[in-house]
Amino acid sequence: MATLGLVEYDAASAEVRTVYDDIMVTRQTDYVNNFWKALAHDPVTLRRTWESIKQVMAPGALDAVTKELVYLAVSASNQCNYCIASHTAAARRAGMTDAMLFELMAIVGMANESNRLASGYQVEIDERFRS
Amino acid sequence: MATLGLVEYDAASAEVRTVYDDIMVTRQTDYVNNFWKALAHDPVTLRRTWESIKQVMAPGALDAVTKELVYLAVSASNQCNYCIASHTAAARRAGMTDAMLFELMAIVGMANESNRLASGYQVEIDERFRS
Amino acid sequence: MATLGLVEYDAASAEVRTVYDDIMVTRQTDYVNNFWKALAHDPVTLRRTWESIKQVMAPGALDAVTKELVYLAVSASNQCNYCIASHTAAARRAGMTDAMLFELMAIVGMANESNRLASGYQVEIDERFRS
Amino acid sequence: MATLGLVEYDAASAEVRTVYDDIMVTRQTDYVNNFWKALAHDPVTLRRTWESIKQVMAPGALDAVTKELVYLAVSASNQCNYCIASHTAAARRAGMTDAMLFELMAIVGMANESNRLASGYQVEIDERFRS
Amino acid sequence: MATLGLVEYDAASAEVRTVYDDIMVTRQTDYVNNFWKALAHDPVTLRRTWESIKQVMAPGALDAVTKELVYLAVSASNQCNYCIASHTAAARRAGMTDAMLFELMAIVGMANESNRLASGYQVEIDERFRS
Amino acid sequence: MATLGLVEYDAASAEVRTVYDDIMVTRQTDYVNNFWKALAHDPVTLRRTWESIKQVMAPGALDAVTKELVYLAVSASNQCNYCIASHTAAARRAGMTDAMLFELMAIVGMANESNRLASGYQVEIDERFRS
């Protein structure tokens, strides 16, 4: 169970409810996931984290599904179980198909492999890659 | 310098040259970067790694630039300096603009932050995310 | 379950009991947690690890609660579930309030974010920070 | 060199200068370090990251030096070279003595060791640590 | 549960069965573990990953048990719960005794500690180690 | 440069020299590498870390070269540049051939890949691997 438990909507302060409401409106859902309910004991961090993620995940030069793919890729690479579960769901909602998931995980795997080969063999950066 | 130095084309065996040639043809470049030249002392790993990356990075359900973005995201998250340098270059070659780079790095940063908040607060996975 | 199970006090050798006793006396508790019971199959590592942690966690230039906060911060950053659970409890016992936990986790999150931004953008170290 | 180079004050837009000014006022220094100058190509991320760090690092339940110690501990654990260099300087400015640095690094080392022992031996979380 | 569930032998395509059969023959077992059954939704990655692991783990300059020890050491260091569980079993099957496991975990722990001390104190590489 | 610089033998206290002497005798060399010289500002950590590594790396159920291979594997997986450089040298001194290095790095790479595939696909641990 989360360190301090989960703050359900009915038990939440007005300040927390405002964030919950914005999460539900922005994501067009009636569900607030446990991550936010666990953060809600600290309304300052809840608000700051939500505002940051909202800003970062809004479609821009990258579209919504690409952004979710990147989020899932980092979470899988970091082996964060909660984040893998929640962002697999989020990526699917944003349009990730099974075929896209397969290719994503294959890249995450190979990048982790080649990262260690590059570091393990102490490969120096090519002159032309030094920006 | 790389642990065993770099195997330049002129000094390479026929087996290694075949891989180098395929890298250059596949990537439509006349340049083989240091990563491959450092691996070339072990032709078995050179070939296996190249064949794997070639397969994984070929456009499919995800296009070429999305694949490079994911590779760069994982490398940045892992803080692999060589890989960040080489895949920043590769992603640009595949079409990554500065605006895309900005959004990518912003997501990599936020995913790393929220991954630790989720783990640090011991958030349990929502029932609906258990596939 | 732990790879080799847990060595309970009643089943422990004299050598292991000596460590368990010292843990309980040092921490002023009658409880030995699973980490030590899982290590106890290897009394050499049990003793060395305990002696090291005892030395490192003794108040000195940093007081007890600050030391526990740092331990928890590293464990949360590493996403070690066992260590997060046990060191959240230890930090509270040492005086960590909820307000301190909130600020700690907020820093762990931001440090993980900014670490990736610094590495991802290949920021060179400022001349004045080169010691 | 940073991927996109550094944005010096003289070359910065009014928007970026506002952040630089706030950094210098908040930290009571006339120096803006490379991290911010590398981020400044993306003013949105520059502002968001600065506002977040400013909020998170302001003294509260934890004092300034404790906060810097935690930031340095996470950066050392993550092996982010830039962040270790800059936050060693920041922690010293906030009052970290050599004795405090020694104890900090000793804890970072032991936490990383015990994290792997706990995970490597698959130690289950004690019933009493399940919050 | 695995994201897409597990593909059991009876439900597997001929292509997947060929890989399963090769796993069982190579490992001299009648058991295919969940890792492969979870990958099998993506037969391309299943085959590539299996062929790579088969090649990498075949005895050569390093014998079978040494290879399994290294695999387990990396998995413990990465804190991958699934991989720790499955490779503890695999290493034992290959001949790892409890005494070998104890020494392995002790090294994994100390390497993780000293890695952070080296990075945390910004130790420069000795001239003689620059290859 | 190391945060506090390096403590050379001539400038070292008797306490530090005792450790340096033991390092040189144990390793049958007249060279003390930078890691120890950087730690020597904190003689307590210098001694504890050396005594721990000395104990852990002494041949036992695993021989000297296998132990060095594991240490290098963890360091490569963690991407600790200092440790990769120094432990590549140490492993060679202990008998690691190029062929052994190739196989080691290939396993480190594949383990890092399969760790992320197992976590990324949320593979549950097989009943038979639950010890």
mmCIF file of N, CA and C in Angstrom, chain F residues 11-110:
data_model
loop_
_atom_site.group_PDB
_atom_site.id
_atom_site.type_symbol
_atom_site.label_atom_id
_atom_site.label_comp_id
_atom_site.label_asym_id
_atom_site.label_seq_id
_atom_site.Cartn_x
_atom_site.Cartn_y
_atom_site.Cartn_z
ATOM 1 N N ALA F 11 52.560 12.364 1.222
ATOM 2 C CA ALA F 11 51.779 13.324 2.020
ATOM 3 C C ALA F 11 50.797 12.634 2.963
ATOM 4 N N ALA F 12 50.797 11.314 2.931
ATOM 5 C CA ALA F 12 49.770 10.582 3.682
ATOM 6 C C ALA F 12 50.147 10.414 5.152
ATOM 7 N N SER F 13 49.102 10.342 6.000
ATOM 8 C CA SER F 13 49.310 10.049 7.418
ATOM 9 C C SER F 13 49.716 8.585 7.579
ATOM 10 N N ALA F 14 50.189 8.265 8.758
ATOM 11 C CA ALA F 14 50.585 6.875 9.036
ATOM 12 C C ALA F 14 49.396 5.936 8.839
ATOM 13 N N GLU F 15 48.237 6.392 9.254
ATOM 14 C CA GLU F 15 47.014 5.580 9.141
ATOM 15 C C GLU F 15 46.698 5.255 7.678
ATOM 16 N N VAL F 16 46.831 6.273 6.840
ATOM 17 C CA VAL F 16 46.552 6.069 5.416
ATOM 18 C C VAL F 16 47.640 5.208 4.777
ATOM 19 N N ARG F 17 48.887 5.447 5.157
ATOM 20 C CA ARG F 17 49.990 4.648 4.592
ATOM 21 C C ARG F 17 49.828 3.164 4.899
ATOM 22 N N THR F 18 49.305 2.871 6.082
ATOM 23 C CA THR F 18 49.094 1.463 6.437
ATOM 24 C C THR F 18 48.137 0.806 5.437
ATOM 25 N N VAL F 19 47.104 1.528 5.054
ATOM 26 C CA VAL F 19 46.172 0.981 4.068
ATOM 27 C C VAL F 19 46.856 0.874 2.706
ATOM 28 N N TYR F 20 47.526 1.926 2.298
ATOM 29 C CA TYR F 20 48.236 1.899 1.004
ATOM 30 C C TYR F 20 49.202 0.706 0.962
ATOM 31 N N ASP F 21 49.930 0.517 2.051
ATOM 32 C CA ASP F 21 50.893 -0.597 2.097
ATOM 33 C C ASP F 21 50.188 -1.935 1.937
ATOM 34 N N ASP F 22 49.056 -2.068 2.612
ATOM 35 C CA ASP F 22 48.326 -3.334 2.534
ATOM 36 C C ASP F 22 47.774 -3.555 1.126
ATOM 37 N N ILE F 23 47.318 -2.482 0.477
ATOM 38 C CA ILE F 23 46.850 -2.590 -0.911
ATOM 39 C C ILE F 23 47.980 -3.117 -1.800
ATOM 40 N N MET F 24 49.152 -2.526 -1.639
ATOM 41 C CA MET F 24 50.274 -2.903 -2.509
ATOM 42 C C MET F 24 50.743 -4.329 -2.246
ATOM 43 N N VAL F 25 50.767 -4.719 -0.967
ATOM 44 C CA VAL F 25 51.181 -6.089 -0.636
ATOM 45 C C VAL F 25 50.141 -7.093 -1.142
ATOM 46 N N THR F 26 48.887 -6.823 -0.860
ATOM 47 C CA THR F 26 47.819 -7.760 -1.239
ATOM 48 C C THR F 26 47.761 -7.947 -2.745
ATOM 49 N N ARG F 27 47.942 -6.835 -3.478
ATOM 50 C CA ARG F 27 47.822 -6.892 -4.937
ATOM 51 C C ARG F 27 49.165 -7.123 -5.622
ATOM 52 N N GLN F 28 50.204 -7.267 -4.831
ATOM 53 C CA GLN F 28 51.549 -7.488 -5.387
ATOM 54 C C GLN F 28 51.885 -6.475 -6.468
ATOM 55 N N THR F 29 51.806 -5.221 -6.083
ATOM 56 C CA THR F 29 52.102 -4.138 -7.012
ATOM 57 C C THR F 29 52.724 -2.999 -6.214
ATOM 58 N N ASP F 30 53.353 -2.065 -6.900
ATOM 59 C CA ASP F 30 53.874 -0.887 -6.191
ATOM 60 C C ASP F 30 53.026 0.350 -6.529
ATOM 61 N N TYR F 31 51.828 0.070 -7.035
ATOM 62 C CA TYR F 31 50.967 1.170 -7.483
ATOM 63 C C TYR F 31 49.661 1.221 -6.687
ATOM 64 N N VAL F 32 49.333 2.395 -6.202
ATOM 65 C CA VAL F 32 48.036 2.613 -5.549
ATOM 66 C C VAL F 32 47.215 3.488 -6.493
ATOM 67 N N ASN F 33 46.050 3.011 -6.899
ATOM 68 C CA ASN F 33 45.329 3.795 -7.918
ATOM 69 C C ASN F 33 44.487 4.925 -7.320
ATOM 70 N N ASN F 34 44.090 5.829 -8.208
ATOM 71 C CA ASN F 34 43.471 7.094 -7.797
ATOM 72 C C ASN F 34 42.260 6.927 -6.887
ATOM 73 N N PHE F 35 41.510 5.865 -7.088
ATOM 74 C CA PHE F 35 40.326 5.643 -6.252
ATOM 75 C C PHE F 35 40.693 5.735 -4.773
ATOM 76 N N TRP F 36 41.732 5.034 -4.395
ATOM 77 C CA TRP F 36 42.133 5.024 -2.983
ATOM 78 C C TRP F 36 42.693 6.370 -2.543
ATOM 79 N N LYS F 37 43.420 7.001 -3.435
ATOM 80 C CA LYS F 37 43.999 8.312 -3.101
ATOM 81 C C LYS F 37 42.920 9.385 -2.948
ATOM 82 N N ALA F 38 41.811 9.200 -3.646
ATOM 83 C CA ALA F 38 40.694 10.154 -3.505
ATOM 84 C C ALA F 38 39.912 9.896 -2.221
ATOM 85 N N LEU F 39 39.820 8.621 -1.843
ATOM 86 C CA LEU F 39 39.120 8.265 -0.597
ATOM 87 C C LEU F 39 39.924 8.628 0.646
ATOM 88 N N ALA F 40 41.232 8.794 0.485
ATOM 89 C CA ALA F 40 42.118 8.866 1.657
ATOM 90 C C ALA F 40 41.913 10.117 2.508
ATOM 91 N N HIS F 41 41.186 11.092 1.984
ATOM 92 C CA HIS F 41 40.863 12.253 2.820
ATOM 93 C C HIS F 41 39.979 11.831 3.992
ATOM 94 N N ASP F 42 39.296 10.732 3.811
ATOM 95 C CA ASP F 42 38.417 10.182 4.850
ATOM 96 C C ASP F 42 38.958 8.800 5.221
ATOM 97 N N PRO F 43 39.920 8.752 6.142
ATOM 98 C CA PRO F 43 40.602 7.489 6.454
ATOM 99 C C PRO F 43 39.662 6.390 6.943
ATOM 100 N N VAL F 44 38.556 6.762 7.579
ATOM 101 C CA VAL F 44 37.611 5.754 8.063
ATOM 102 C C VAL F 44 36.978 5.012 6.884
ATOM 103 N N THR F 45 36.534 5.760 5.893
ATOM 104 C CA THR F 45 35.929 5.133 4.713
ATOM 105 C C THR F 45 36.997 4.412 3.888
ATOM 106 N N LEU F 46 38.175 4.997 3.807
ATOM 107 C CA LEU F 46 39.276 4.328 3.093
ATOM 108 C C LEU F 46 39.505 2.939 3.667
ATOM 109 N N ARG F 47 39.657 2.865 4.980
ATOM 110 C CA ARG F 47 39.958 1.576 5.620
ATOM 111 C C ARG F 47 38.794 0.592 5.475
ATOM 112 N N ARG F 48 37.589 1.066 5.766
ATOM 113 C CA ARG F 48 36.433 0.175 5.699
ATOM 114 C C ARG F 48 36.226 -0.367 4.286
ATOM 115 N N THR F 49 36.341 0.510 3.299
ATOM 116 C CA THR F 49 36.117 0.088 1.914
ATOM 117 C C THR F 49 37.207 -0.891 1.472
ATOM 118 N N TRP F 50 38.437 -0.578 1.826
ATOM 119 C CA TRP F 50 39.524 -1.486 1.447
ATOM 120 C C TRP F 50 39.372 -2.845 2.119
ATOM 121 N N GLU F 51 39.090 -2.854 3.419
ATOM 122 C CA GLU F 51 38.939 -4.125 4.126
ATOM 123 C C GLU F 51 37.795 -4.945 3.519
ATOM 124 N N SER F 52 36.717 -4.274 3.138
ATOM 125 C CA SER F 52 35.573 -4.973 2.546
ATOM 126 C C SER F 52 35.938 -5.559 1.184
ATOM 127 N N ILE F 53 36.582 -4.736 0.345
ATOM 128 C CA ILE F 53 36.936 -5.226 -0.999
ATOM 129 C C ILE F 53 37.976 -6.340 -0.907
ATOM 130 N N LYS F 54 38.903 -6.181 0.017
ATOM 131 C CA LYS F 54 39.916 -7.224 0.210
ATOM 132 C C LYS F 54 39.254 -8.550 0.583
ATOM 133 N N GLN F 55 38.291 -8.474 1.495
ATOM 134 C CA GLN F 55 37.606 -9.694 1.920
ATOM 135 C C GLN F 55 36.796 -10.291 0.769
ATOM 136 N N VAL F 56 36.077 -9.429 0.072
ATOM 137 C CA VAL F 56 35.151 -9.881 -0.960
ATOM 138 C C VAL F 56 35.883 -10.446 -2.188
ATOM 139 N N MET F 57 37.043 -9.881 -2.494
ATOM 140 C CA MET F 57 37.762 -10.283 -3.707
ATOM 141 C C MET F 57 38.776 -11.410 -3.472
ATOM 142 N N ALA F 58 38.972 -11.820 -2.245
ATOM 143 C CA ALA F 58 39.891 -12.935 -1.995
ATOM 144 C C ALA F 58 39.313 -14.208 -2.598
ATOM 145 N N PRO F 59 40.133 -14.998 -3.276
ATOM 146 C CA PRO F 59 39.637 -16.233 -3.883
ATOM 147 C C PRO F 59 38.968 -17.117 -2.831
ATOM 148 N N GLY F 60 37.870 -17.755 -3.210
ATOM 149 C CA GLY F 60 37.132 -18.637 -2.297
ATOM 150 C C GLY F 60 36.420 -19.673 -3.145
ATOM 151 N N ALA F 61 35.104 -19.660 -3.072
ATOM 152 C CA ALA F 61 34.329 -20.547 -3.938
ATOM 153 C C ALA F 61 34.453 -20.092 -5.397
ATOM 154 N N LEU F 62 34.730 -18.807 -5.592
ATOM 155 C CA LEU F 62 34.998 -18.268 -6.940
ATOM 156 C C LEU F 62 36.470 -17.885 -6.995
ATOM 157 N N ASP F 63 37.109 -18.141 -8.120
ATOM 158 C CA ASP F 63 38.537 -17.799 -8.231
ATOM 159 C C ASP F 63 38.727 -16.320 -8.569
ATOM 160 N N ALA F 64 39.971 -15.887 -8.546
ATOM 161 C CA ALA F 64 40.278 -14.457 -8.679
ATOM 162 C C ALA F 64 39.771 -13.863 -9.993
ATOM 163 N N VAL F 65 39.966 -14.568 -11.093
ATOM 164 C CA VAL F 65 39.572 -13.971 -12.374
ATOM 165 C C VAL F 65 38.055 -13.902 -12.499
ATOM 166 N N THR F 66 37.349 -14.917 -12.009
ATOM 167 C CA THR F 66 35.880 -14.876 -12.053
ATOM 168 C C THR F 66 35.364 -13.695 -11.242
ATOM 169 N N LYS F 67 35.988 -13.465 -10.101
ATOM 170 C CA LYS F 67 35.567 -12.334 -9.265
ATOM 171 C C LYS F 67 35.790 -11.002 -9.987
ATOM 172 N N GLU F 68 36.913 -10.880 -10.650
ATOM 173 C CA GLU F 68 37.159 -9.638 -11.383
ATOM 174 C C GLU F 68 36.193 -9.480 -12.556
ATOM 175 N N LEU F 69 35.847 -10.585 -13.189
ATOM 176 C CA LEU F 69 34.883 -10.518 -14.294
ATOM 177 C C LEU F 69 33.537 -10.001 -13.800
ATOM 178 N N VAL F 70 33.105 -10.494 -12.641
ATOM 179 C CA VAL F 70 31.821 -10.053 -12.088
ATOM 180 C C VAL F 70 31.889 -8.565 -11.738
ATOM 181 N N TYR F 71 32.994 -8.154 -11.158
ATOM 182 C CA TYR F 71 33.149 -6.735 -10.786
ATOM 183 C C TYR F 71 33.095 -5.852 -12.038
ATOM 184 N N LEU F 72 33.760 -6.276 -13.074
ATOM 185 C CA LEU F 72 33.758 -5.510 -14.323
ATOM 186 C C LEU F 72 32.363 -5.513 -14.958
ATOM 187 N N ALA F 73 31.695 -6.651 -14.885
ATOM 188 C CA ALA F 73 30.341 -6.737 -15.464
ATOM 189 C C ALA F 73 29.398 -5.746 -14.789
ATOM 190 N N VAL F 74 29.438 -5.677 -13.472
ATOM 191 C CA VAL F 74 28.572 -4.745 -12.747
ATOM 192 C C VAL F 74 28.952 -3.303 -13.094
ATOM 193 N N SER F 75 30.240 -3.023 -13.154
ATOM 194 C CA SER F 75 30.696 -1.659 -13.451
ATOM 195 C C SER F 75 30.284 -1.234 -14.862
ATOM 196 N N ALA F 76 30.361 -2.162 -15.811
ATOM 197 C CA ALA F 76 29.949 -1.851 -17.185
ATOM 198 C C ALA F 76 28.439 -1.636 -17.240
ATOM 199 N N SER F 77 27.712 -2.463 -16.523
ATOM 200 C CA SER F 77 26.250 -2.334 -16.496
ATOM 201 C C SER F 77 25.841 -1.005 -15.868
ATOM 202 N N ASN F 78 26.582 -0.582 -14.838
ATOM 203 C CA ASN F 78 26.304 0.698 -14.178
ATOM 204 C C ASN F 78 26.886 1.894 -14.923
ATOM 205 N N GLN F 79 27.696 1.620 -15.938
ATOM 206 C CA GLN F 79 28.310 2.682 -16.737
ATOM 207 C C GLN F 79 29.171 3.613 -15.888
ATOM 208 N N CYS F 80 29.935 3.033 -14.956
ATOM 209 C CA CYS F 80 30.861 3.824 -14.138
ATOM 210 C C CYS F 80 32.212 3.863 -14.852
ATOM 211 N N ASN F 81 32.501 4.991 -15.474
ATOM 212 C CA ASN F 81 33.689 5.059 -16.330
ATOM 213 C C ASN F 81 34.987 4.752 -15.580
ATOM 214 N N TYR F 82 35.127 5.317 -14.387
ATOM 215 C CA TYR F 82 36.361 5.051 -13.645
ATOM 216 C C TYR F 82 36.522 3.550 -13.373
ATOM 217 N N CYS F 83 35.420 2.956 -12.923
ATOM 218 C CA CYS F 83 35.450 1.552 -12.510
ATOM 219 C C CYS F 83 35.662 0.629 -13.709
ATOM 220 N N ILE F 84 35.097 0.973 -14.848
ATOM 221 C CA ILE F 84 35.314 0.170 -16.054
ATOM 222 C C ILE F 84 36.792 0.191 -16.414
ATOM 223 N N ALA F 85 37.384 1.376 -16.382
ATOM 224 C CA ALA F 85 38.806 1.488 -16.738
ATOM 225 C C ALA F 85 39.678 0.718 -15.755
ATOM 226 N N SER F 86 39.454 0.899 -14.468
ATOM 227 C CA SER F 86 40.343 0.268 -13.491
ATOM 228 C C SER F 86 40.099 -1.240 -13.397
ATOM 229 N N HIS F 87 38.849 -1.661 -13.536
ATOM 230 C CA HIS F 87 38.587 -3.098 -13.419
ATOM 231 C C HIS F 87 38.837 -3.850 -14.722
ATOM 232 N N THR F 88 38.861 -3.165 -15.847
ATOM 233 C CA THR F 88 39.344 -3.827 -17.059
ATOM 234 C C THR F 88 40.821 -4.180 -16.859
ATOM 235 N N ALA F 89 41.572 -3.224 -16.319
ATOM 236 C CA ALA F 89 42.996 -3.475 -16.034
ATOM 237 C C ALA F 89 43.159 -4.583 -14.996
ATOM 238 N N ALA F 90 42.355 -4.539 -13.939
ATOM 239 C CA ALA F 90 42.477 -5.532 -12.871
ATOM 240 C C ALA F 90 42.119 -6.933 -13.377
ATOM 241 N N ALA F 91 41.090 -7.007 -14.199
ATOM 242 C CA ALA F 91 40.668 -8.309 -14.711
ATOM 243 C C ALA F 91 41.744 -8.901 -15.626
ATOM 244 N N ARG F 92 42.339 -8.043 -16.427
ATOM 245 C CA ARG F 92 43.432 -8.529 -17.284
ATOM 246 C C ARG F 92 44.593 -9.050 -16.446
ATOM 247 N N ARG F 93 44.938 -8.301 -15.409
ATOM 248 C CA ARG F 93 46.034 -8.716 -14.534
ATOM 249 C C ARG F 93 45.713 -10.074 -13.903
ATOM 250 N N ALA F 94 44.417 -10.310 -13.650
ATOM 251 C CA ALA F 94 44.017 -11.577 -13.024
ATOM 252 C C ALA F 94 43.875 -12.709 -14.038
ATOM 253 N N GLY F 95 44.064 -12.392 -15.325
ATOM 254 C CA GLY F 95 44.038 -13.457 -16.325
ATOM 255 C C GLY F 95 42.963 -13.361 -17.391
ATOM 256 N N MET F 96 42.198 -12.283 -17.390
ATOM 257 C CA MET F 96 41.161 -12.150 -18.412
ATOM 258 C C MET F 96 41.796 -11.961 -19.794
ATOM 259 N N THR F 97 41.450 -12.828 -20.729
ATOM 260 C CA THR F 97 41.912 -12.694 -22.107
ATOM 261 C C THR F 97 40.926 -11.834 -22.892
ATOM 262 N N ASP F 98 41.288 -11.462 -24.118
ATOM 263 C CA ASP F 98 40.353 -10.718 -24.957
ATOM 264 C C ASP F 98 39.094 -11.544 -25.224
ATOM 265 N N ALA F 99 39.275 -12.834 -25.432
ATOM 266 C CA ALA F 99 38.103 -13.688 -25.710
ATOM 267 C C ALA F 99 37.145 -13.694 -24.524
ATOM 268 N N MET F 100 37.703 -13.687 -23.331
ATOM 269 C CA MET F 100 36.841 -13.649 -22.140
ATOM 270 C C MET F 100 36.131 -12.292 -22.031
ATOM 271 N N LEU F 101 36.854 -11.231 -22.347
ATOM 272 C CA LEU F 101 36.244 -9.889 -22.324
ATOM 273 C C LEU F 101 35.076 -9.811 -23.306
ATOM 274 N N PHE F 102 35.275 -10.365 -24.504
ATOM 275 C CA PHE F 102 34.213 -10.328 -25.517
ATOM 276 C C PHE F 102 32.949 -11.021 -24.997
ATOM 277 N N GLU F 103 33.141 -12.203 -24.428
ATOM 278 C CA GLU F 103 31.969 -12.956 -23.961
ATOM 279 C C GLU F 103 31.318 -12.255 -22.771
ATOM 280 N N LEU F 104 32.138 -11.670 -21.916
ATOM 281 C CA LEU F 104 31.608 -10.948 -20.768
ATOM 282 C C LEU F 104 30.719 -9.783 -21.219
ATOM 283 N N MET F 105 31.237 -8.961 -22.111
ATOM 284 C CA MET F 105 30.479 -7.784 -22.551
ATOM 285 C C MET F 105 29.215 -8.199 -23.303
ATOM 286 N N ALA F 106 29.299 -9.288 -24.040
ATOM 287 C CA ALA F 106 28.106 -9.768 -24.757
ATOM 288 C C ALA F 106 27.011 -10.154 -23.763
ATOM 289 N N ILE F 107 27.396 -10.780 -22.656
ATOM 290 C CA ILE F 107 26.395 -11.151 -21.643
ATOM 291 C C ILE F 107 25.853 -9.903 -20.952
ATOM 292 N N VAL F 108 26.740 -8.978 -20.598
ATOM 293 C CA VAL F 108 26.285 -7.739 -19.955
ATOM 294 C C VAL F 108 25.251 -7.046 -20.844
ATOM 295 N N GLY F 109 25.525 -7.001 -22.131
ATOM 296 C CA GLY F 109 24.586 -6.376 -23.059
ATOM 297 C C GLY F 109 23.251 -7.104 -23.099
ATOM 298 N N MET F 110 23.297 -8.423 -23.279
ATOM 299 C CA MET F 110 22.045 -9.191 -23.383
ATOM 300 C C MET F 110 21.259 -9.181 -22.071
#
